[in-house]
mmCIF file of C-alpha atoms in Angstrom:
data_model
loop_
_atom_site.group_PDB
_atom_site.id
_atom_site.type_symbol
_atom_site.label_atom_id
_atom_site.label_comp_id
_atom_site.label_asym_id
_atom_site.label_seq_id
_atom_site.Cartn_x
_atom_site.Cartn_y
_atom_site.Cartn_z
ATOM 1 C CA UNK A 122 -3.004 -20.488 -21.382
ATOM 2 C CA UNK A 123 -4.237 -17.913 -19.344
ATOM 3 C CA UNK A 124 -7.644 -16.702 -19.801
ATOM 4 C CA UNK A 125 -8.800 -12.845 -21.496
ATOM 5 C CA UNK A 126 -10.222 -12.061 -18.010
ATOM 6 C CA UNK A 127 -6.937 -12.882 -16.447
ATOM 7 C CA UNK A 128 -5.154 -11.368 -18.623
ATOM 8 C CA UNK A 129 -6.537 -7.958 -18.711
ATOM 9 C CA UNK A 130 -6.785 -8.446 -14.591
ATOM 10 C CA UNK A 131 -2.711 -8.685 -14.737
ATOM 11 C CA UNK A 132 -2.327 -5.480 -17.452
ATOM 12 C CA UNK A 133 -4.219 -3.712 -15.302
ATOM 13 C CA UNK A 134 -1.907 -4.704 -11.792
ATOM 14 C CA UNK A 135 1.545 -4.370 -14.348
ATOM 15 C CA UNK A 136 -0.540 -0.620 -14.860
ATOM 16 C CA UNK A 137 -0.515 0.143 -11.308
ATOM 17 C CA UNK A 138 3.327 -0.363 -10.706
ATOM 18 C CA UNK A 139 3.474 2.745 -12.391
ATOM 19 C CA UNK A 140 1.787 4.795 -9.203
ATOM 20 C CA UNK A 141 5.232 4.109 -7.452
ATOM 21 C CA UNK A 142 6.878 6.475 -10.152
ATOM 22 C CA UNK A 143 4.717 8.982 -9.068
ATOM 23 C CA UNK A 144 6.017 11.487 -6.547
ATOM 24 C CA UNK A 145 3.912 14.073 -3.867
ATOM 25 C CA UNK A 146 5.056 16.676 -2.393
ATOM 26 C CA UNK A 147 5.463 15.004 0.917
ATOM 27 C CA UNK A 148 8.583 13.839 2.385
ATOM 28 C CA UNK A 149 9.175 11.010 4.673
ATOM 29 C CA UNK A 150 10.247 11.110 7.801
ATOM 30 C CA UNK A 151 13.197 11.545 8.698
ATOM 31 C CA UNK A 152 13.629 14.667 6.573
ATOM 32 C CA UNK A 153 13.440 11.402 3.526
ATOM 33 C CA UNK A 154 12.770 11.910 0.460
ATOM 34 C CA UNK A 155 9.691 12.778 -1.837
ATOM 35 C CA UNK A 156 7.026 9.948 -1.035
ATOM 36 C CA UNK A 157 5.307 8.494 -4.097
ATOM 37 C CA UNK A 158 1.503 7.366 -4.595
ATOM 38 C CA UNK A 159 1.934 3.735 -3.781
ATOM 39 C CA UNK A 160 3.735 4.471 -0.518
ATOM 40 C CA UNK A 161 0.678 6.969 0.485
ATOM 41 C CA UNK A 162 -1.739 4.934 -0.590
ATOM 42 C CA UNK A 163 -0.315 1.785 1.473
ATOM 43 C CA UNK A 164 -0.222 4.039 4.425
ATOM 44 C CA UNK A 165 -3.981 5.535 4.384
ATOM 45 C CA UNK A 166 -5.032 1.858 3.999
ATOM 46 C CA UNK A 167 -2.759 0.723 7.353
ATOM 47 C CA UNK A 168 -4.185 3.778 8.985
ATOM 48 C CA UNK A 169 -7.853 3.170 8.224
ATOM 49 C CA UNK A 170 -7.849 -0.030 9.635
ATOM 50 C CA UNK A 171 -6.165 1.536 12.688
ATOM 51 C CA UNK A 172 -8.361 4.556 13.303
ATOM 52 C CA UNK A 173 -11.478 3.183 12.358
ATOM 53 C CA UNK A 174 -12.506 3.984 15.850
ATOM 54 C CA UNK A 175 -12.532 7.665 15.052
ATOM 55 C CA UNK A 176 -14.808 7.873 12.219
ATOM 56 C CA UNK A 177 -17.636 9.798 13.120
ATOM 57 C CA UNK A 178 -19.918 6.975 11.518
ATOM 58 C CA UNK A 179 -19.810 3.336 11.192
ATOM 59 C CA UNK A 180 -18.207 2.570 7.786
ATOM 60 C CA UNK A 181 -17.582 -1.316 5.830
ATOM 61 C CA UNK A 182 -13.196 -0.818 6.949
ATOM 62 C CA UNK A 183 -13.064 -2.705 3.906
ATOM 63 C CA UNK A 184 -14.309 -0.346 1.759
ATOM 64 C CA UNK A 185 -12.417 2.272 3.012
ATOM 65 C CA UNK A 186 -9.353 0.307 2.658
ATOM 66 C CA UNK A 187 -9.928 -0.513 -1.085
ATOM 67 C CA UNK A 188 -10.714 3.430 -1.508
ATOM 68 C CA UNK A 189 -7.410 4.437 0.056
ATOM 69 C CA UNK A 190 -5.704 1.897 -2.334
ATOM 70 C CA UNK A 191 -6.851 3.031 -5.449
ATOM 71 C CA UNK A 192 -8.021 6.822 -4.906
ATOM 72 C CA UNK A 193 -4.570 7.625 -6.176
ATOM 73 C CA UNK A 194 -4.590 5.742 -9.439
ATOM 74 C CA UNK A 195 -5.527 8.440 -12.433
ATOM 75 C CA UNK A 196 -2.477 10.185 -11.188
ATOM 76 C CA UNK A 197 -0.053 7.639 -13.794
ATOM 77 C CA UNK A 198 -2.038 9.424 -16.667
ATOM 78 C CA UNK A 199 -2.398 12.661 -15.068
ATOM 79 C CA UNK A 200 0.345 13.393 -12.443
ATOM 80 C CA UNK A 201 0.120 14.825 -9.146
ATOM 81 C CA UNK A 202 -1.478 17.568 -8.508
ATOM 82 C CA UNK A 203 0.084 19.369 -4.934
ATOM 83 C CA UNK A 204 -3.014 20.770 -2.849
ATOM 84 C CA UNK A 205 -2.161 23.965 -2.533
ATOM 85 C CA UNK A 206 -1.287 24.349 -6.432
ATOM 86 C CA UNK A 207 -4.256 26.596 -7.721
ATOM 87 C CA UNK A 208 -2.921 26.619 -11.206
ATOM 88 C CA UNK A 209 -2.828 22.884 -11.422
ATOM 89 C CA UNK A 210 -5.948 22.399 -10.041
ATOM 90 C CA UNK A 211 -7.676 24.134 -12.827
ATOM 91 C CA UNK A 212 -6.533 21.444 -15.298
ATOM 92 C CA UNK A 213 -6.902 18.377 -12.685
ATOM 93 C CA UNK A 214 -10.546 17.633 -13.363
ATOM 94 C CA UNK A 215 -10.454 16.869 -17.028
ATOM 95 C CA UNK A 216 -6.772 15.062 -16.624
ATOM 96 C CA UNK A 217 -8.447 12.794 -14.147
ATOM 97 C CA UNK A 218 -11.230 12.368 -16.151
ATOM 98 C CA UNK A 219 -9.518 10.838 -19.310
ATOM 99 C CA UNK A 220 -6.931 9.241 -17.002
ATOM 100 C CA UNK A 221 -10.070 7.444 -14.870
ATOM 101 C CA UNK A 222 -11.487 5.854 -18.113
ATOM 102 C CA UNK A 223 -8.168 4.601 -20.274
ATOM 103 C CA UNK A 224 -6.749 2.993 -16.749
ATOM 104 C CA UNK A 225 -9.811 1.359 -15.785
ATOM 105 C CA UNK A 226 -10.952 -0.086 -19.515
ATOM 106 C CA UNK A 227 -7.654 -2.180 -18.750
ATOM 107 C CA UNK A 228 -9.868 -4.340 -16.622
ATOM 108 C CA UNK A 229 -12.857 -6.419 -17.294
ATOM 109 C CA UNK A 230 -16.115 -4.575 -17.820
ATOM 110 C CA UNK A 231 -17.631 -5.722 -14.349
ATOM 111 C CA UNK A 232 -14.469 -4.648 -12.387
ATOM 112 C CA UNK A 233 -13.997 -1.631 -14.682
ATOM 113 C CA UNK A 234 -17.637 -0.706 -12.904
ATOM 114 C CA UNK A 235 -16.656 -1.663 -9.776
ATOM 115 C CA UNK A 236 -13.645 0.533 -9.428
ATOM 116 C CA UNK A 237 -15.301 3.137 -11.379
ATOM 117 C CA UNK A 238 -17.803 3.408 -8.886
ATOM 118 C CA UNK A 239 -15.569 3.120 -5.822
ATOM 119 C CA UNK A 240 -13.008 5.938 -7.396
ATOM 120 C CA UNK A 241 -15.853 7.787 -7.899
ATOM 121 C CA UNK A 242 -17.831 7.299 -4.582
ATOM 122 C CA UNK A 243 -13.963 8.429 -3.034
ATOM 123 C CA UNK A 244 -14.001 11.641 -5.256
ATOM 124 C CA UNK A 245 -17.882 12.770 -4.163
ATOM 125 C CA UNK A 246 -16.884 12.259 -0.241
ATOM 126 C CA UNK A 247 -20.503 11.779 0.376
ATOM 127 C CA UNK A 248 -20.894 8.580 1.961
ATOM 128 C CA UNK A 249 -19.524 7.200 5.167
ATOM 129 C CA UNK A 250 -16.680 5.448 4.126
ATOM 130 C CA UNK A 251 -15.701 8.313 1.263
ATOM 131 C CA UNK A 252 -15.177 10.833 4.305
ATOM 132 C CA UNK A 253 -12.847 8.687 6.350
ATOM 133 C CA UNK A 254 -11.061 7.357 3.328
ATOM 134 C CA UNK A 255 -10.692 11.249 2.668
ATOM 135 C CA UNK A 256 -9.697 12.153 5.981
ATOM 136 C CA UNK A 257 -6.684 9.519 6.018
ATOM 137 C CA UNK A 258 -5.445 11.678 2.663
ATOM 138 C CA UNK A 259 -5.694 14.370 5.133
ATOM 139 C CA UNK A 260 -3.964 12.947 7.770
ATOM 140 C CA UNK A 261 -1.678 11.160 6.600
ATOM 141 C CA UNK A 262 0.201 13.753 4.890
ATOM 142 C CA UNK A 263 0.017 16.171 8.109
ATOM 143 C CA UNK A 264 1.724 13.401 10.089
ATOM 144 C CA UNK A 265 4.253 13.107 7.928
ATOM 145 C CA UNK A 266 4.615 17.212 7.057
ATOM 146 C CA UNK A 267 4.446 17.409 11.176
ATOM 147 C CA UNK A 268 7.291 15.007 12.504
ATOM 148 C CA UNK A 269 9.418 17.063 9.549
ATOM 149 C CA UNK A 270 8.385 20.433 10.955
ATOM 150 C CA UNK A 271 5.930 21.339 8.565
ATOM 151 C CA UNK A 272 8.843 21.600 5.888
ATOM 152 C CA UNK A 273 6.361 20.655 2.902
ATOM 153 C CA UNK A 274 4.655 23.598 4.175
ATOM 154 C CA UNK A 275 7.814 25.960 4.315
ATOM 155 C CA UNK A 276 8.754 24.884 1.324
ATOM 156 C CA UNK A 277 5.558 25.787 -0.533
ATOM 157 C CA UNK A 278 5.455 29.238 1.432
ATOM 158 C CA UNK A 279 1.578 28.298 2.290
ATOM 159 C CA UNK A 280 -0.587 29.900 4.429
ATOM 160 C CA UNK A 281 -1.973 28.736 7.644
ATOM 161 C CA UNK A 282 -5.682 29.727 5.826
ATOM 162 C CA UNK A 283 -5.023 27.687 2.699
ATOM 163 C CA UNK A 284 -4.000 24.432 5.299
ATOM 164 C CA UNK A 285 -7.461 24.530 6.843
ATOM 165 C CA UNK A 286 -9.423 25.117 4.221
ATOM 166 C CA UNK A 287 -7.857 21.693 2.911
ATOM 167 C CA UNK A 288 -7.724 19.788 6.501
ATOM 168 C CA UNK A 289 -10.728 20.864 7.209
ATOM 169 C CA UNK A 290 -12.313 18.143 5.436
ATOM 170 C CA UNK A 291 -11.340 15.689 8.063
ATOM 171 C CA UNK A 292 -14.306 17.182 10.412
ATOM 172 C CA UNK A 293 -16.603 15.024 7.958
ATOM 173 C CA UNK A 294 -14.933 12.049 8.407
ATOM 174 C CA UNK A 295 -13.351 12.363 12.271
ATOM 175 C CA UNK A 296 -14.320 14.999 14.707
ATOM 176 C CA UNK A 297 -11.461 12.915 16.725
ATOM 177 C CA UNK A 298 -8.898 13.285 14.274
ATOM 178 C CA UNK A 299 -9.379 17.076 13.603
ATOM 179 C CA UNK A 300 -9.028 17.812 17.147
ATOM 180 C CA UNK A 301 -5.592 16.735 16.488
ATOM 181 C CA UNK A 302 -5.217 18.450 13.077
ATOM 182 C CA UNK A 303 -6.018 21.867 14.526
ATOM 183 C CA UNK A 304 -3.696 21.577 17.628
ATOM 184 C CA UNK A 305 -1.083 20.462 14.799
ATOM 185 C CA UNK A 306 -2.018 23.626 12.551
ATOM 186 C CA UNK A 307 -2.421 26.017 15.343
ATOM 187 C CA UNK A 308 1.717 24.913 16.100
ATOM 188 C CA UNK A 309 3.083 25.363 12.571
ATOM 189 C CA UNK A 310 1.286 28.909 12.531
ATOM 190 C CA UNK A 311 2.712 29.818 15.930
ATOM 191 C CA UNK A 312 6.047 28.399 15.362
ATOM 192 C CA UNK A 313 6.426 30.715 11.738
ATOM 193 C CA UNK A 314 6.224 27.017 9.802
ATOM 194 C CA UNK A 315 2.880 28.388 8.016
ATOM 195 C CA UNK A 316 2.165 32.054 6.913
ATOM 196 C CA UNK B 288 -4.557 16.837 24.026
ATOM 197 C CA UNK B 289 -3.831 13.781 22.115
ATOM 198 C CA UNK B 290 -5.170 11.098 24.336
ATOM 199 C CA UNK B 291 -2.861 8.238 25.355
ATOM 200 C CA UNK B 292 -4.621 5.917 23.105
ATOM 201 C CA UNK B 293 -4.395 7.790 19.977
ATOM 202 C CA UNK B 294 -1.133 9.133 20.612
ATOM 203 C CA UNK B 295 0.600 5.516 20.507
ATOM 204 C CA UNK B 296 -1.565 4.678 17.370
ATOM 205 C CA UNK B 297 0.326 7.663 15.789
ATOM 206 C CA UNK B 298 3.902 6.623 17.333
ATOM 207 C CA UNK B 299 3.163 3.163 15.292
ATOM 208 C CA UNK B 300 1.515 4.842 11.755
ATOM 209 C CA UNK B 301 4.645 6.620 11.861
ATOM 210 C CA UNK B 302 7.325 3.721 12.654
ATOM 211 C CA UNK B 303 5.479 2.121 9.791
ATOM 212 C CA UNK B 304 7.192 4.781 7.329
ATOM 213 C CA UNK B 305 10.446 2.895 7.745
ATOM 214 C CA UNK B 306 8.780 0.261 5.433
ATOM 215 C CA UNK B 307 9.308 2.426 2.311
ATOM 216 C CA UNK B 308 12.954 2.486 3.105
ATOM 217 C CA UNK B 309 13.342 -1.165 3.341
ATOM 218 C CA UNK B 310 14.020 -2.923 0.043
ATOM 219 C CA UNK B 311 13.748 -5.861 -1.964
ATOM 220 C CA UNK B 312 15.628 -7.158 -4.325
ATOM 221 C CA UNK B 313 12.390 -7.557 -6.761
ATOM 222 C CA UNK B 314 12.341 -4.339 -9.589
ATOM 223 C CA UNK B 315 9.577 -2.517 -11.031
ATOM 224 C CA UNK B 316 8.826 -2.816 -14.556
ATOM 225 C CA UNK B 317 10.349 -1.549 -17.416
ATOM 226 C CA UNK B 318 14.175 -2.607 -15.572
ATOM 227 C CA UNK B 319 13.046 0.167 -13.008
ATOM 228 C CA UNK B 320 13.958 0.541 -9.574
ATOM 229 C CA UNK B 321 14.249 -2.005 -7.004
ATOM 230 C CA UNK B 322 10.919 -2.029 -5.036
ATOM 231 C CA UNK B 323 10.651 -1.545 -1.443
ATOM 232 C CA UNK B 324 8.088 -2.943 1.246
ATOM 233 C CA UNK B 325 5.374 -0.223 1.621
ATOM 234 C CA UNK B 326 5.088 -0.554 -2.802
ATOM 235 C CA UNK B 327 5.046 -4.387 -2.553
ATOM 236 C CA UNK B 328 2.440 -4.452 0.351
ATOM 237 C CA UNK B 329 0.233 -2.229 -1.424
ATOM 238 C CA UNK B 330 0.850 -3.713 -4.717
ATOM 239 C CA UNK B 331 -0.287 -6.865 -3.217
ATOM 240 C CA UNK B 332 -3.378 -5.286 -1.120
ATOM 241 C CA UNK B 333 -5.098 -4.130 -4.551
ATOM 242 C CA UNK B 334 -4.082 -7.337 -5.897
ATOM 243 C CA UNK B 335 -5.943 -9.705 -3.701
ATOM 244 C CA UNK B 336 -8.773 -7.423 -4.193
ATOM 245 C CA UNK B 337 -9.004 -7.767 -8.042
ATOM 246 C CA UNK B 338 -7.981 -11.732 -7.995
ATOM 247 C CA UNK B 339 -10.117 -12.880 -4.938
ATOM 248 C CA UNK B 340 -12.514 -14.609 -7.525
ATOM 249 C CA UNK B 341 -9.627 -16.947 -8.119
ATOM 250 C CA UNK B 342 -8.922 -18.268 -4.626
ATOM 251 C CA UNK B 343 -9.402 -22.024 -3.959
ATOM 252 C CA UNK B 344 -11.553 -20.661 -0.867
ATOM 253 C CA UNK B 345 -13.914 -18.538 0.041
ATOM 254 C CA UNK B 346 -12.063 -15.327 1.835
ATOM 255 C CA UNK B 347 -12.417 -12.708 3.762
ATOM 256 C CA UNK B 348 -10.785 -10.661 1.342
ATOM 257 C CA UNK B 349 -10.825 -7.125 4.318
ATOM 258 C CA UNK B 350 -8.430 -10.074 6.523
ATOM 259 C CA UNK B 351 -6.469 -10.755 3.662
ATOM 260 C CA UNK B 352 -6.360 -7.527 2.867
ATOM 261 C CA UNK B 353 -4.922 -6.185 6.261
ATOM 262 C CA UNK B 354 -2.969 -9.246 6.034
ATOM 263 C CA UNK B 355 -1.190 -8.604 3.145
ATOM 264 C CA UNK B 356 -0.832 -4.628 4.194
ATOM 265 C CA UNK B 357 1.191 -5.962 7.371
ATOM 266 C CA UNK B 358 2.721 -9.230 6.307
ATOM 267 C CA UNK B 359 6.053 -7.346 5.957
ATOM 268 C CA UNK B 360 6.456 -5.003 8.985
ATOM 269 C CA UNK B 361 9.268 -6.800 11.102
ATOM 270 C CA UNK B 362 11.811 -6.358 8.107
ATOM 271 C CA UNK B 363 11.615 -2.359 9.501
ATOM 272 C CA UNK B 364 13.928 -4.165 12.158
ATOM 273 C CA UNK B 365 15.066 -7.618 10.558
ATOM 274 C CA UNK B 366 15.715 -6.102 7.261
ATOM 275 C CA UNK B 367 15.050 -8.278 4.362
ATOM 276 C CA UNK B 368 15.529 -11.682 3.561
ATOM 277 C CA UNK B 369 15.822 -13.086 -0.246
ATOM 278 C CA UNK B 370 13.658 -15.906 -0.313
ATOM 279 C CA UNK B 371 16.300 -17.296 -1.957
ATOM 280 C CA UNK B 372 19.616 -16.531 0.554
ATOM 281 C CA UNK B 373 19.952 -19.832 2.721
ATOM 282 C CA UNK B 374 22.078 -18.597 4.789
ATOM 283 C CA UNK B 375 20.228 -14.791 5.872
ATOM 284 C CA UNK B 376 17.340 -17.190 6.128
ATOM 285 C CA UNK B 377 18.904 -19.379 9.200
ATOM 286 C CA UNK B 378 18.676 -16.008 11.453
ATOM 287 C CA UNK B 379 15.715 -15.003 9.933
ATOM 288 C CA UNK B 380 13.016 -16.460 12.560
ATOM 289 C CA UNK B 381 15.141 -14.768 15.525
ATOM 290 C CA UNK B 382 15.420 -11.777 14.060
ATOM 291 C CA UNK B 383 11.924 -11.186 12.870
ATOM 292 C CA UNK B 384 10.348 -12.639 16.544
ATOM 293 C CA UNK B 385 12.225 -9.566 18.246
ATOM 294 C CA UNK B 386 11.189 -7.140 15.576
ATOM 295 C CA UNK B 387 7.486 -8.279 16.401
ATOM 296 C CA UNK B 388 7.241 -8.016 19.855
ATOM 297 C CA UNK B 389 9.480 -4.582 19.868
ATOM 298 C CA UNK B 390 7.016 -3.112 16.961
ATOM 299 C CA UNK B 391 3.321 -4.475 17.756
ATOM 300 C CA UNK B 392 3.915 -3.040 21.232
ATOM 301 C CA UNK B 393 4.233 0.222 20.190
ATOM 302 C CA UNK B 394 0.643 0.129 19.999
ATOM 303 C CA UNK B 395 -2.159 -0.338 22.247
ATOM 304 C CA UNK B 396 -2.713 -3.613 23.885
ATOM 305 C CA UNK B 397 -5.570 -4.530 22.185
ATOM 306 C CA UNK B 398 -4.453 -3.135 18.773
ATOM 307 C CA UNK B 399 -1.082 -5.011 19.426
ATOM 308 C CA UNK B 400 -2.986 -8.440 20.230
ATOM 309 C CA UNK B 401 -5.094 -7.934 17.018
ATOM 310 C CA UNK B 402 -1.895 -7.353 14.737
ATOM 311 C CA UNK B 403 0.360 -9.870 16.399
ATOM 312 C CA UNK B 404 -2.487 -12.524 16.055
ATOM 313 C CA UNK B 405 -3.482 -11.092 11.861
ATOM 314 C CA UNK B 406 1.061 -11.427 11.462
ATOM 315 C CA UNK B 407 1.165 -14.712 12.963
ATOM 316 C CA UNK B 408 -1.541 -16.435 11.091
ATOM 317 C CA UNK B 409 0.212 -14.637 7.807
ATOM 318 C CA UNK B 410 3.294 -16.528 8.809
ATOM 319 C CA UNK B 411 1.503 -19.830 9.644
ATOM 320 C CA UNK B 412 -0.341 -20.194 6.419
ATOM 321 C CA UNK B 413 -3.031 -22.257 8.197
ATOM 322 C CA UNK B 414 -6.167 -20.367 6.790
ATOM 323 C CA UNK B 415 -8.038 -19.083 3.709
ATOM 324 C CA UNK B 416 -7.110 -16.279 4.177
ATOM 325 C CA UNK B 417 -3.283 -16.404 4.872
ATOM 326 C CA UNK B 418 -3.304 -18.820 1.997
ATOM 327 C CA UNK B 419 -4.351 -16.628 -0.351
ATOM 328 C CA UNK B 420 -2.581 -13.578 0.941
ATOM 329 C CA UNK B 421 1.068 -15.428 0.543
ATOM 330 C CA UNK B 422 -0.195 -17.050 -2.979
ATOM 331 C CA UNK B 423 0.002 -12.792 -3.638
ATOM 332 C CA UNK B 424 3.203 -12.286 -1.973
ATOM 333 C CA UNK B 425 4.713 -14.628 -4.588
ATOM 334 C CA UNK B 426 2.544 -13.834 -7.575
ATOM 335 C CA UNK B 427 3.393 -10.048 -6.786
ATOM 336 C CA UNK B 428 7.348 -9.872 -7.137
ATOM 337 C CA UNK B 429 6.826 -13.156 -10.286
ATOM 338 C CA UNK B 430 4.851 -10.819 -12.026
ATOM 339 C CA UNK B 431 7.114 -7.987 -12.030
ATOM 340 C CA UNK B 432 10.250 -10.394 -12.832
ATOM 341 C CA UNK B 433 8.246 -11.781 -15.623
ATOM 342 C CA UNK B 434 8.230 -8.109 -16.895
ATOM 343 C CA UNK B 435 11.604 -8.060 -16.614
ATOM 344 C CA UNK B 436 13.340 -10.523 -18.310
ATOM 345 C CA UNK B 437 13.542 -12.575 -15.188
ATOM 346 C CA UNK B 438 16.262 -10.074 -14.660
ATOM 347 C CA UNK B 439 15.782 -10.594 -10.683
ATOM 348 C CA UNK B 440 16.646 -14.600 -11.226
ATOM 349 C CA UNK B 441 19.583 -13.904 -13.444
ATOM 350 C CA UNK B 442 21.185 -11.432 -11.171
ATOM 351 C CA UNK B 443 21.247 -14.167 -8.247
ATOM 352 C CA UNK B 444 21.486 -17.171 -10.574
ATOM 353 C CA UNK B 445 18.513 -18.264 -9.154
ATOM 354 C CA UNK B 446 17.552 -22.403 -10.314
ATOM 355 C CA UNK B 447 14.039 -23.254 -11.617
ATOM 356 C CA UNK B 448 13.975 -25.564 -8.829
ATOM 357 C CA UNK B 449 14.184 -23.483 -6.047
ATOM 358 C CA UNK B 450 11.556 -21.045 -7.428
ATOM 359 C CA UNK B 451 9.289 -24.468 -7.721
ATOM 360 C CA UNK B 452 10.181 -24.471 -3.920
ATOM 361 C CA UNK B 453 8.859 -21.008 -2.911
ATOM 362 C CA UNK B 454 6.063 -20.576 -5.373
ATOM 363 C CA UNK B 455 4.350 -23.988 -5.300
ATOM 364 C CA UNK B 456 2.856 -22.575 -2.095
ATOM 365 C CA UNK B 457 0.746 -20.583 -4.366
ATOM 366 C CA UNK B 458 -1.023 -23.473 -5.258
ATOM 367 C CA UNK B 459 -2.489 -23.588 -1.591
ATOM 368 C CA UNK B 460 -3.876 -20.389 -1.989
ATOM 369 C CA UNK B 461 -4.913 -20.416 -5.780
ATOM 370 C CA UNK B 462 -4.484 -23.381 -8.339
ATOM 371 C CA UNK B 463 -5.656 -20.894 -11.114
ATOM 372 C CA UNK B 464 -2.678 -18.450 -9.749
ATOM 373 C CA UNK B 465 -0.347 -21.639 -9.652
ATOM 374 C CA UNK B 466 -0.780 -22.716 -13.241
ATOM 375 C CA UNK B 467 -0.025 -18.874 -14.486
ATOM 376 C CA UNK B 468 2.847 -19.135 -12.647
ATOM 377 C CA UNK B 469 4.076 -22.447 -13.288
ATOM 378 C CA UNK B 470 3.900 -21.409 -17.111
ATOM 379 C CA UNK B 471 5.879 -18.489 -16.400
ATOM 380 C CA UNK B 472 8.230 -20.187 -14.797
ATOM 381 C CA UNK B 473 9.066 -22.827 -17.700
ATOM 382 C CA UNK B 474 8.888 -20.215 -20.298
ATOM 383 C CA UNK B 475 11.978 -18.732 -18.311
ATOM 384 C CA UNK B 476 13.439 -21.773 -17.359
ATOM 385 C CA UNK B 477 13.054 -22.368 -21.563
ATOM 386 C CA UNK B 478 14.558 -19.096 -22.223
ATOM 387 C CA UNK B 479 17.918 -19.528 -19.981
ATOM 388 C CA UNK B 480 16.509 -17.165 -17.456
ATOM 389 C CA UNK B 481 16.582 -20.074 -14.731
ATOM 390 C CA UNK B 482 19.571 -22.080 -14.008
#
């Protein structure tokens, strides 16, 4: 017999399987395929705990991690939503919003507050550990985009402009790690990968 | 100017991408897909997170966490191994030893020292914390089956006994876990899912 808490705990983890259906606009390396949430997710998390060095502030890693592993979730209600998609992006708000509270009523009240709060937290990017969390969405994805030679980019046809006023985010979290995002930038540009 | 620090954290983030590529024979729900590492080590990340309240010991949940995040990088070089294949699992040790030492060292020495020693204690299941974290690398993939009809059993003609053998560890980490798990394992042993 397994208990109501327990049971709504594993609804909510059979829920999540679905994030691995979801594909971004980033490919693998490798020229691979689309990556999907759960894989980007998985990585952020990995890479917070290996960059921690660089955040510009003393963050809880764990925190971060947890962030990273969930930031993704509304996107089984509400799809993903490419970056450089203006169209979309008018919409995204109240998808998330609806998607946010049917996904996490799965769980029990006190962890439906829990990850409320930490989604949430993730979204505003104004503590500590919301800016690094949100410059490993940054990164990770340029990492990726950059050992494929900015192909998401070419693909998309965006601009150079559009990329940094995205990226530029990463400042907040890692003065470090934008060093590297502009020298990374500034290369696409010159090398006709960004407009 | 990447500094030579940062630059071999990146070399590593990025061999981690193999991960997605490697599968296992474990499918998503609704008869979907078969799963691959990066999915299951995330999947199992967020799990320990939301089920730490039912470990048998207090844990570090950020070390299992990491732990779990981790617990599967060699197979970028070993490949993996059904729990259930007796004879893949004979080379299985030698193969994975190499894939260590040639992967951790892509990193920095300390970083590679920290991982190494996080992998190791994984493998030993000696602590909390490594308890706990391989009580969710077998509740992860049951969970899923149980979705599925036991459909991952059936395909290898998998006995009930042998998947008493693998998942009693679960009981080390979590008896609450282990009780779920041994009733989903007679309901399919019940339903002729289990030879």
């Amino acid at each position: 017999m397994v208990s109501e808490r327990l049971q709504k705990q594993i609804d909510f983890i059979l829920e999540l399987d679905k994030e691995k259906n979801i594909l971004r606009q980033t490919h693998l390396t490798n020229h691979g395929r689309r990556e999907n949430d759960a894989e980007h997710a998985w990585h952020m998390a990995v890479m917070a705990y290996l960059l921690k060095e660089y955040s510009n502030e003393e963050v809880d890693i764990c925190k971060v991690m947890i962030m990273c592993l969930i930031h993704d979730v509304v996107e089984i209600d509400a799809g993903d939503t490419y970056c450089y998609d203006e169209e979309a992006k008018k919409s995204q708000a109240e998808r998330e919003e609806a998607a946010k509270k049917r996904l996490f009523s799965i769980l029990p009240e006190d962890q439906k507050e829990e990850l409320t709060a930490l989604f949430e937290e993730f979204e505003a990017g104004e503590t500590a550990e919301a800016r690094f969390a949100k410059a490993m969405d940054n990164f990770q994805p340029l990492l990726l985009n950059n050992s494929n030679d900015g192909n998401d980019w070419q693909e998309h046809g965006v601009s150079a402009e559009k990329v940094y006023g995205r990226q530029g985010g990463t400042k907040l979290g890692s003065d470090e790690l934008y060093k590297v995002t502009d020298e990374i930038i500034k290369y696409h540009k010159e090398a006709g990968h960004l407009l």
